[in-house]
Amino acid sequence: MPDDFVSAPDLVEQISGLTRRHGQRTERLRSTLAALGLVLAGRAGARLAAGLGVSVSRSTVLRLVNALPEPEVPAPRVVGVDEYATRKGRHYGTVLVDVETRRPIDLLPDREASSLAAWLAQRPGVEVVCRDRAPFFAEGAAAGAPQAVQVADRCHLWHNLSEAAERSVAQHRRCLHVLTPALPEPQPVTVPAEDQTESPWPRGHRFADRTRSGHAAVHALLEAGHSQRSIQRQLGMTWRTVKQFADAAKPEDLFTGQWQNRPSVLDDYKPYLDDRWNEGCTNAWKLWEEILPLGYKGSYQRVRAYLHDKRTVDDGVIPHSKHHEMGHGDGGAATAATMGMAAAHRDPHGAGGSRAAR
């Protein structure tokens, strides 16, 4: 072949559906990437394409989507009209939807009646206009498509009905208060004297008091005929808590936990406190000062709670043998020693001494 031979340019004709001018990928791959872009957009579409073995950037995916031709939208027969906000409270537009295909058709830059009328006038095949109760939509539909039937959509009907019902209830709330039965006031729970010393949770304990009041309130409402769901809403409790209170015959059935039957630092000094109480000394601070020299290491609040429990009992004298029966382990010997120390502390001059000698 001579060196000065120059070949003539080849003339190539593109085959529709198979090749494309300056095409860098096949039509099948191009349509696949465009479908990924339509479903997942740029970044997610490029990531899925990489998983399929096709290296492509997100910009390329978006470019392929933008290159797709605009789909031909058939003339709608039933049009839904509603408003949308580009900036709520300031800028609104109109969205038009094909109700039969459930696809948006067009967006209008405002929600004026003239804009809607002009849009409907260009589409004489509209037979039904489904809209909300806004007056400008009604005027625009009547002017642009007088042959169409205007209907209200179900969503706006339910919304308007709920608003009307809410306004009616608010206007007649005084009448509703009359029909509401007054809830019975929960009566304070009185525990017999014999249960006070046997209960692992004496009165004055926050958990015990809260449990007793909750148990009383739940059973009072149950006796009034309320359901457990109603009690849950009225008392602000969970359903499980209401069920536990309802299933318990007495509050002591709920006193379970790591502190149940736990000995107290006051147990060895309760006989002394009972004797002083029976003698007429009911001052908690004075009794606390008296048992401090005897070796008591607890707080004043514990003594006050114990005496407060005694004040709530009708019979203020608790049998002395009760405390000996409640001893834990070698508590009997400790109690005897405490009693001996108490006698020496109260009467240092012997049995014939007077309390003034202290």
Tab-separated table of C-alpha atoms in Angstrom:
chain	number	residue	atom	x	y	z
A	1	MET	CA	0.000	0.000	0.000
A	2	PRO	CA	1.502	3.405	-0.986
A	3	ASP	CA	2.458	5.756	1.832
A	4	ASP	CA	0.548	8.668	0.337
A	5	PHE	CA	-2.676	6.673	0.226
A	6	VAL	CA	-5.377	8.265	2.354
A	7	SER	CA	-8.499	6.210	2.964
A	8	ALA	CA	-11.840	7.899	2.513
A	9	PRO	CA	-13.943	8.404	5.674
A	10	ASP	CA	-16.344	5.593	6.410
A	11	LEU	CA	-19.998	6.510	6.397
A	12	VAL	CA	-21.858	4.739	9.168
A	13	GLU	CA	-25.605	4.845	9.648
A	14	GLN	CA	-26.948	4.454	13.214
A	15	ILE	CA	-29.331	1.590	13.867
A	16	SER	CA	-32.221	2.658	16.028
A	17	GLY	CA	-32.388	0.736	19.277
A	18	LEU	CA	-28.938	-0.757	18.823
A	19	THR	CA	-26.382	2.011	18.411
A	20	ARG	CA	-26.130	5.710	19.296
A	21	ARG	CA	-23.885	8.461	17.990
A	22	HIS	CA	-20.849	8.871	20.270
A	23	GLY	CA	-22.266	6.194	22.481
A	24	GLN	CA	-19.973	4.790	25.192
A	25	ARG	CA	-22.228	1.958	26.356
A	26	THR	CA	-24.840	-0.303	24.858
A	27	GLU	CA	-28.491	0.661	24.790
A	28	ARG	CA	-29.337	-2.153	27.163
A	29	LEU	CA	-26.806	-0.947	29.744
A	30	ARG	CA	-27.943	2.637	29.234
A	31	SER	CA	-31.585	1.765	29.883
A	32	THR	CA	-30.598	-0.294	32.952
A	33	LEU	CA	-28.660	2.599	34.485
A	34	ALA	CA	-31.501	5.003	33.700
A	35	ALA	CA	-33.973	2.669	35.435
A	36	LEU	CA	-31.709	2.534	38.493
A	37	GLY	CA	-31.554	6.313	38.519
A	38	LEU	CA	-35.324	6.640	38.337
A	39	VAL	CA	-35.790	4.363	41.339
A	40	LEU	CA	-32.771	5.181	43.524
A	41	ALA	CA	-31.513	8.556	42.222
A	42	GLY	CA	-27.798	9.275	41.779
A	43	ARG	CA	-25.751	8.140	44.769
A	44	ALA	CA	-27.735	4.999	45.649
A	45	GLY	CA	-28.087	4.087	41.974
A	46	ALA	CA	-24.311	4.333	41.409
A	47	ARG	CA	-23.706	2.200	44.522
A	48	LEU	CA	-26.054	-0.536	43.289
A	49	ALA	CA	-24.523	-0.392	39.826
A	50	ALA	CA	-21.073	-0.940	41.351
A	51	GLY	CA	-22.449	-4.019	43.087
A	52	LEU	CA	-23.609	-5.288	39.697
A	53	GLY	CA	-20.120	-4.817	38.238
A	54	VAL	CA	-20.726	-1.515	36.416
A	55	SER	CA	-18.472	1.359	37.454
A	56	VAL	CA	-20.368	4.611	37.012
A	57	SER	CA	-20.595	7.906	38.893
A	58	ARG	CA	-23.728	9.380	40.399
A	59	SER	CA	-23.523	12.334	38.002
A	60	THR	CA	-23.662	9.957	35.055
A	61	VAL	CA	-26.715	8.239	36.469
A	62	LEU	CA	-28.496	11.575	36.894
A	63	ARG	CA	-27.451	12.657	33.396
A	64	LEU	CA	-28.969	9.498	31.929
A	65	VAL	CA	-32.209	10.180	33.821
A	66	ASN	CA	-32.343	13.775	32.538
A	67	ALA	CA	-31.783	12.550	28.990
A	68	LEU	CA	-34.925	10.414	29.043
A	69	PRO	CA	-37.789	11.813	26.939
A	70	GLU	CA	-40.788	13.247	28.712
A	71	PRO	CA	-43.489	10.578	29.025
A	72	GLU	CA	-46.686	11.176	27.161
A	73	VAL	CA	-49.408	11.745	29.706
A	74	PRO	CA	-52.876	10.743	28.569
A	75	ALA	CA	-55.653	13.255	28.958
A	76	PRO	CA	-56.988	12.852	32.515
A	77	ARG	CA	-60.637	12.122	33.110
A	78	VAL	CA	-60.725	12.512	36.932
A	79	VAL	CA	-58.476	15.260	38.319
A	80	GLY	CA	-57.613	15.792	41.959
A	81	VAL	CA	-56.852	19.359	42.999
A	82	ASP	CA	-55.113	20.332	46.230
A	83	GLU	CA	-52.624	22.882	47.531
A	84	TYR	CA	-49.001	22.447	48.550
A	85	ALA	CA	-46.631	24.764	50.380
A	86	THR	CA	-43.164	25.745	49.242
A	87	ARG	CA	-42.948	27.801	52.430
A	88	LYS	CA	-45.681	27.075	54.934
A	89	GLY	CA	-47.752	30.108	55.777
A	90	ARG	CA	-46.293	32.206	52.936
A	91	HIS	CA	-46.048	30.569	49.512
A	92	TYR	CA	-48.552	28.008	48.215
A	93	GLY	CA	-49.120	26.331	44.884
A	94	THR	CA	-51.566	23.886	43.314
A	95	VAL	CA	-50.900	20.220	42.621
A	96	LEU	CA	-52.996	18.319	40.109
A	97	VAL	CA	-53.218	14.532	40.251
A	98	ASP	CA	-54.736	11.931	37.975
A	99	VAL	CA	-57.005	10.151	40.444
A	100	GLU	CA	-57.358	7.038	38.296
A	101	THR	CA	-53.605	6.433	37.920
A	102	ARG	CA	-52.702	8.120	41.236
A	103	ARG	CA	-49.882	10.035	39.586
A	104	PRO	CA	-49.199	13.785	39.737
A	105	ILE	CA	-49.806	15.580	36.473
A	106	ASP	CA	-48.727	19.180	36.942
A	107	LEU	CA	-47.797	21.855	39.475
A	108	LEU	CA	-49.141	25.387	39.333
A	109	PRO	CA	-47.104	28.201	40.891
A	110	ASP	CA	-50.046	29.608	42.859
A	111	ARG	CA	-53.489	28.653	44.073
A	112	GLU	CA	-55.487	31.281	42.251
A	113	ALA	CA	-58.784	30.442	40.585
A	114	SER	CA	-57.616	31.925	37.272
A	115	SER	CA	-54.578	29.596	37.069
A	116	LEU	CA	-56.709	26.511	37.683
A	117	ALA	CA	-59.347	27.673	35.195
A	118	ALA	CA	-56.724	28.204	32.471
A	119	TRP	CA	-55.246	24.739	33.080
A	120	LEU	CA	-58.641	23.019	32.909
A	121	ALA	CA	-59.657	24.957	29.806
A	122	GLN	CA	-56.769	23.353	27.887
A	123	ARG	CA	-58.051	19.877	28.812
A	124	PRO	CA	-61.713	19.588	27.823
A	125	GLY	CA	-61.774	15.847	28.602
A	126	VAL	CA	-61.941	16.379	32.354
A	127	GLU	CA	-65.202	14.937	33.661
A	128	VAL	CA	-64.720	14.972	37.458
A	129	VAL	CA	-62.824	17.452	39.642
A	130	CYS	CA	-62.041	16.130	43.121
A	131	ARG	CA	-61.094	19.013	45.395
A	132	ASP	CA	-61.200	20.333	48.931
A	133	ARG	CA	-63.656	22.997	50.069
A	134	ALA	CA	-61.456	26.002	49.263
A	135	PRO	CA	-63.519	28.680	47.451
A	136	PHE	CA	-60.821	29.534	44.896
A	137	PHE	CA	-60.687	25.896	43.733
A	138	ALA	CA	-64.468	25.859	43.372
A	139	GLU	CA	-64.419	29.043	41.299
A	140	GLY	CA	-61.558	27.820	39.112
A	141	ALA	CA	-63.189	24.451	38.445
A	142	ALA	CA	-66.521	26.079	37.574
A	143	ALA	CA	-64.864	28.540	35.197
A	144	GLY	CA	-62.392	26.166	33.521
A	145	ALA	CA	-64.461	22.981	33.337
A	146	PRO	CA	-68.160	23.798	33.643
A	147	GLN	CA	-69.044	20.370	32.275
A	148	ALA	CA	-67.161	18.571	35.087
A	149	VAL	CA	-68.747	17.336	38.278
A	150	GLN	CA	-67.134	18.714	41.445
A	151	VAL	CA	-66.821	16.312	44.375
A	152	ALA	CA	-65.141	16.510	47.783
A	153	ASP	CA	-62.490	13.901	48.540
A	154	ARG	CA	-62.794	11.521	51.466
A	155	CYS	CA	-59.748	12.863	53.331
A	156	HIS	CA	-61.085	16.414	53.526
A	157	LEU	CA	-64.572	15.204	54.424
A	158	TRP	CA	-63.264	13.268	57.435
A	159	HIS	CA	-60.998	16.163	58.381
A	160	ASN	CA	-63.838	18.683	58.258
A	161	LEU	CA	-66.130	16.321	60.171
A	162	SER	CA	-63.558	15.837	62.938
A	163	GLU	CA	-63.038	19.603	63.233
A	164	ALA	CA	-66.790	20.193	63.461
A	165	ALA	CA	-67.164	17.486	66.118
A	166	GLU	CA	-64.273	18.951	68.107
A	167	ARG	CA	-65.811	22.423	68.026
A	168	SER	CA	-69.183	21.041	69.106
A	169	VAL	CA	-67.662	19.177	72.039
A	170	ALA	CA	-65.709	22.262	73.086
A	171	GLN	CA	-68.873	24.384	73.029
A	172	HIS	CA	-70.821	21.890	75.180
A	173	ARG	CA	-68.071	20.845	77.571
A	174	ARG	CA	-70.085	22.175	80.525
A	175	CYS	CA	-72.849	19.695	79.733
A	176	LEU	CA	-70.372	16.825	79.538
A	177	HIS	CA	-69.064	17.575	83.032
A	178	VAL	CA	-72.566	17.045	84.410
A	179	LEU	CA	-72.803	13.580	82.840
A	180	THR	CA	-69.406	12.470	84.153
A	181	PRO	CA	-69.836	10.564	87.437
A	182	ALA	CA	-67.753	11.855	90.292
A	183	LEU	CA	-64.959	9.475	91.196
A	184	PRO	CA	-65.099	8.202	94.754
A	185	GLU	CA	-62.391	9.517	96.984
A	186	PRO	CA	-60.091	6.662	98.050
A	187	GLN	CA	-60.492	6.058	101.759
A	188	PRO	CA	-57.317	5.790	103.817
A	189	VAL	CA	-56.406	2.211	104.517
A	190	THR	CA	-56.403	1.351	108.197
A	191	VAL	CA	-54.301	-1.644	109.119
A	192	PRO	CA	-55.130	-3.520	112.324
A	193	ALA	CA	-52.704	-3.282	115.205
A	194	GLU	CA	-51.624	-6.894	114.953
A	195	ASP	CA	-50.590	-6.418	111.305
A	196	GLN	CA	-48.411	-3.401	112.092
A	197	THR	CA	-45.618	-5.367	113.732
A	198	GLU	CA	-45.885	-8.367	111.435
A	199	SER	CA	-45.715	-6.352	108.217
A	200	PRO	CA	-42.196	-6.088	106.770
A	201	TRP	CA	-43.083	-2.562	105.601
A	202	PRO	CA	-44.254	-0.384	108.538
A	203	ARG	CA	-46.081	2.875	108.037
A	204	GLY	CA	-43.852	5.826	107.371
A	205	HIS	CA	-41.900	3.948	104.690
A	206	ARG	CA	-42.289	5.701	101.350
A	207	PHE	CA	-42.646	2.524	99.315
A	208	ALA	CA	-45.191	1.059	101.737
A	209	ASP	CA	-47.308	4.221	101.838
A	210	ARG	CA	-47.241	4.587	98.055
A	211	THR	CA	-48.226	0.950	97.583
A	212	ARG	CA	-51.080	1.170	100.086
A	213	SER	CA	-52.508	4.357	98.532
A	214	GLY	CA	-52.269	2.929	95.011
A	215	HIS	CA	-53.920	-0.326	96.107
A	216	ALA	CA	-56.755	1.584	97.779
A	217	ALA	CA	-57.331	3.830	94.744
A	218	VAL	CA	-57.424	0.931	92.281
A	219	HIS	CA	-59.832	-1.153	94.378
A	220	ALA	CA	-62.075	1.865	94.982
A	221	LEU	CA	-62.437	2.399	91.236
A	222	LEU	CA	-62.983	-1.316	90.654
A	223	GLU	CA	-65.812	-1.330	93.176
A	224	ALA	CA	-67.294	1.715	91.398
A	225	GLY	CA	-67.532	-0.326	88.181
A	226	HIS	CA	-64.576	1.012	86.225
A	227	SER	CA	-62.547	-1.272	83.963
A	228	GLN	CA	-58.817	-1.767	84.307
A	229	ARG	CA	-58.245	0.192	81.082
A	230	SER	CA	-60.248	3.102	82.483
A	231	ILE	CA	-58.320	2.973	85.764
A	232	GLN	CA	-55.063	2.954	83.803
A	233	ARG	CA	-56.017	6.194	82.051
A	234	GLN	CA	-57.373	7.912	85.186
A	235	LEU	CA	-54.465	7.095	87.510
A	236	GLY	CA	-51.702	7.304	84.896
A	237	MET	CA	-50.462	3.774	85.641
A	238	THR	CA	-49.348	1.064	83.274
A	239	TRP	CA	-51.672	-1.832	82.572
A	240	ARG	CA	-49.343	-4.262	84.348
A	241	THR	CA	-49.291	-2.117	87.521
A	242	VAL	CA	-53.089	-1.835	87.589
A	243	LYS	CA	-53.394	-5.595	87.173
A	244	GLN	CA	-50.970	-6.236	90.036
A	245	PHE	CA	-52.974	-3.954	92.342
A	246	ALA	CA	-56.260	-5.513	91.232
A	247	ASP	CA	-55.044	-9.087	91.758
A	248	ALA	CA	-53.700	-8.364	95.253
A	249	ALA	CA	-56.297	-8.820	98.010
A	250	LYS	CA	-54.305	-6.635	100.426
A	251	PRO	CA	-51.320	-4.295	100.039
A	252	GLU	CA	-49.042	-6.588	102.040
A	253	ASP	CA	-49.211	-9.139	99.208
A	254	LEU	CA	-47.210	-6.674	97.105
A	255	PHE	CA	-44.469	-6.152	99.692
A	256	THR	CA	-41.869	-8.370	98.100
A	257	GLY	CA	-38.272	-7.523	97.401
A	258	GLN	CA	-34.762	-7.613	98.712
A	259	TRP	CA	-35.680	-5.655	101.880
A	260	GLN	CA	-38.486	-7.933	102.999
A	261	ASN	CA	-37.984	-9.441	106.488
A	262	ARG	CA	-34.757	-7.493	106.816
A	263	PRO	CA	-33.791	-6.776	110.462
A	264	SER	CA	-33.689	-3.149	111.559
A	265	VAL	CA	-31.127	-1.432	113.760
A	266	LEU	CA	-34.054	-0.340	115.916
A	267	ASP	CA	-35.268	-3.868	116.720
A	268	ASP	CA	-33.159	-4.212	119.900
A	269	TYR	CA	-34.439	-0.884	121.243
A	270	LYS	CA	-38.141	-1.282	120.497
A	271	PRO	CA	-38.904	-2.884	123.934
A	272	TYR	CA	-37.379	0.150	125.637
A	273	LEU	CA	-39.344	2.514	123.395
A	274	ASP	CA	-42.546	0.567	124.099
A	275	ASP	CA	-42.023	0.789	127.852
A	276	ARG	CA	-41.340	4.524	127.708
A	277	TRP	CA	-44.377	4.976	125.437
A	278	ASN	CA	-46.583	3.129	127.930
A	279	GLU	CA	-45.213	5.352	130.688
A	280	GLY	CA	-46.447	8.400	128.797
A	281	CYS	CA	-43.287	9.642	127.036
A	282	THR	CA	-44.292	10.210	123.379
A	283	ASN	CA	-41.622	12.723	122.324
A	284	ALA	CA	-39.644	11.121	119.508
A	285	TRP	CA	-36.656	13.424	119.893
A	286	LYS	CA	-36.388	12.765	123.649
A	287	LEU	CA	-36.624	8.994	123.168
A	288	TRP	CA	-34.003	9.127	120.427
A	289	GLU	CA	-31.651	10.981	122.793
A	290	GLU	CA	-32.301	8.350	125.471
A	291	ILE	CA	-31.359	5.348	123.300
A	292	LEU	CA	-28.221	6.967	121.884
A	293	PRO	CA	-26.178	6.245	125.083
A	294	LEU	CA	-27.497	2.676	124.927
A	295	GLY	CA	-25.650	2.074	121.663
A	296	TYR	CA	-28.248	3.001	119.040
A	297	LYS	CA	-26.491	3.997	115.782
A	298	GLY	CA	-29.560	4.713	113.640
A	299	SER	CA	-31.189	7.970	112.669
A	300	TYR	CA	-33.824	10.040	114.382
A	301	GLN	CA	-36.163	9.601	111.379
A	302	ARG	CA	-36.378	5.853	111.999
A	303	VAL	CA	-37.446	6.421	115.603
A	304	ARG	CA	-39.979	9.037	114.548
A	305	ALA	CA	-41.468	6.688	111.921
A	306	TYR	CA	-41.804	3.917	114.502
A	307	LEU	CA	-43.583	6.193	116.977
A	308	HIS	CA	-45.759	7.664	114.240
A	309	ASP	CA	-46.902	4.131	113.484
A	310	LYS	CA	-47.863	3.687	117.127
A	311	ARG	CA	-49.901	6.898	117.105
A	312	THR	CA	-52.073	5.615	114.256
A	313	VAL	CA	-53.100	2.547	116.228
A	314	ASP	CA	-56.233	2.864	118.323
A	315	ASP	CA	-54.690	0.951	121.213
A	316	GLY	CA	-51.339	2.580	121.814
A	317	VAL	CA	-49.903	-0.266	123.945
A	318	ILE	CA	-48.291	-3.072	121.969
A	319	PRO	CA	-47.808	-6.322	123.867
A	320	HIS	CA	-44.283	-6.673	125.108
A	321	SER	CA	-44.061	-10.310	124.032
A	322	LYS	CA	-44.498	-9.342	120.401
A	323	HIS	CA	-41.004	-7.938	120.183
A	324	HIS	CA	-39.431	-10.981	121.777
A	325	GLU	CA	-41.139	-13.162	119.195
A	326	MET	CA	-39.796	-10.947	116.392
A	327	GLY	CA	-36.163	-11.389	117.424
A	328	HIS	CA	-33.725	-12.398	114.686
A	329	GLY	CA	-31.042	-14.905	115.576
A	330	ASP	CA	-29.559	-13.978	118.974
A	331	GLY	CA	-31.722	-10.860	119.203
A	332	GLY	CA	-33.223	-12.143	122.497
A	333	ALA	CA	-29.919	-11.874	124.337
A	334	ALA	CA	-29.253	-8.472	122.823
A	335	THR	CA	-32.704	-7.322	123.865
A	336	ALA	CA	-32.134	-8.499	127.434
A	337	ALA	CA	-28.823	-6.670	127.546
A	338	THR	CA	-30.461	-3.543	126.164
A	339	MET	CA	-33.176	-3.722	128.773
A	340	GLY	CA	-30.582	-4.042	131.503
A	341	MET	CA	-28.655	-1.052	130.215
A	342	ALA	CA	-31.902	0.881	129.899
A	343	ALA	CA	-32.818	0.152	133.520
A	344	ALA	CA	-29.369	1.234	134.727
A	345	HIS	CA	-29.539	4.372	132.574
A	346	ARG	CA	-33.008	5.308	133.727
A	347	ASP	CA	-32.428	4.514	137.473
A	348	PRO	CA	-28.733	4.756	138.382
A	349	HIS	CA	-29.518	4.766	142.144
A	350	GLY	CA	-31.204	1.354	142.158
A	351	ALA	CA	-34.806	0.330	142.252
A	352	GLY	CA	-35.733	2.883	144.869
A	353	GLY	CA	-34.237	5.834	143.014
A	354	SER	CA	-36.392	8.436	141.370
A	355	ARG	CA	-36.209	9.553	137.731
A	356	ALA	CA	-35.248	13.013	138.894
A	357	ALA	CA	-31.895	11.534	140.042
A	358	ARG	CA	-30.894	11.269	136.386
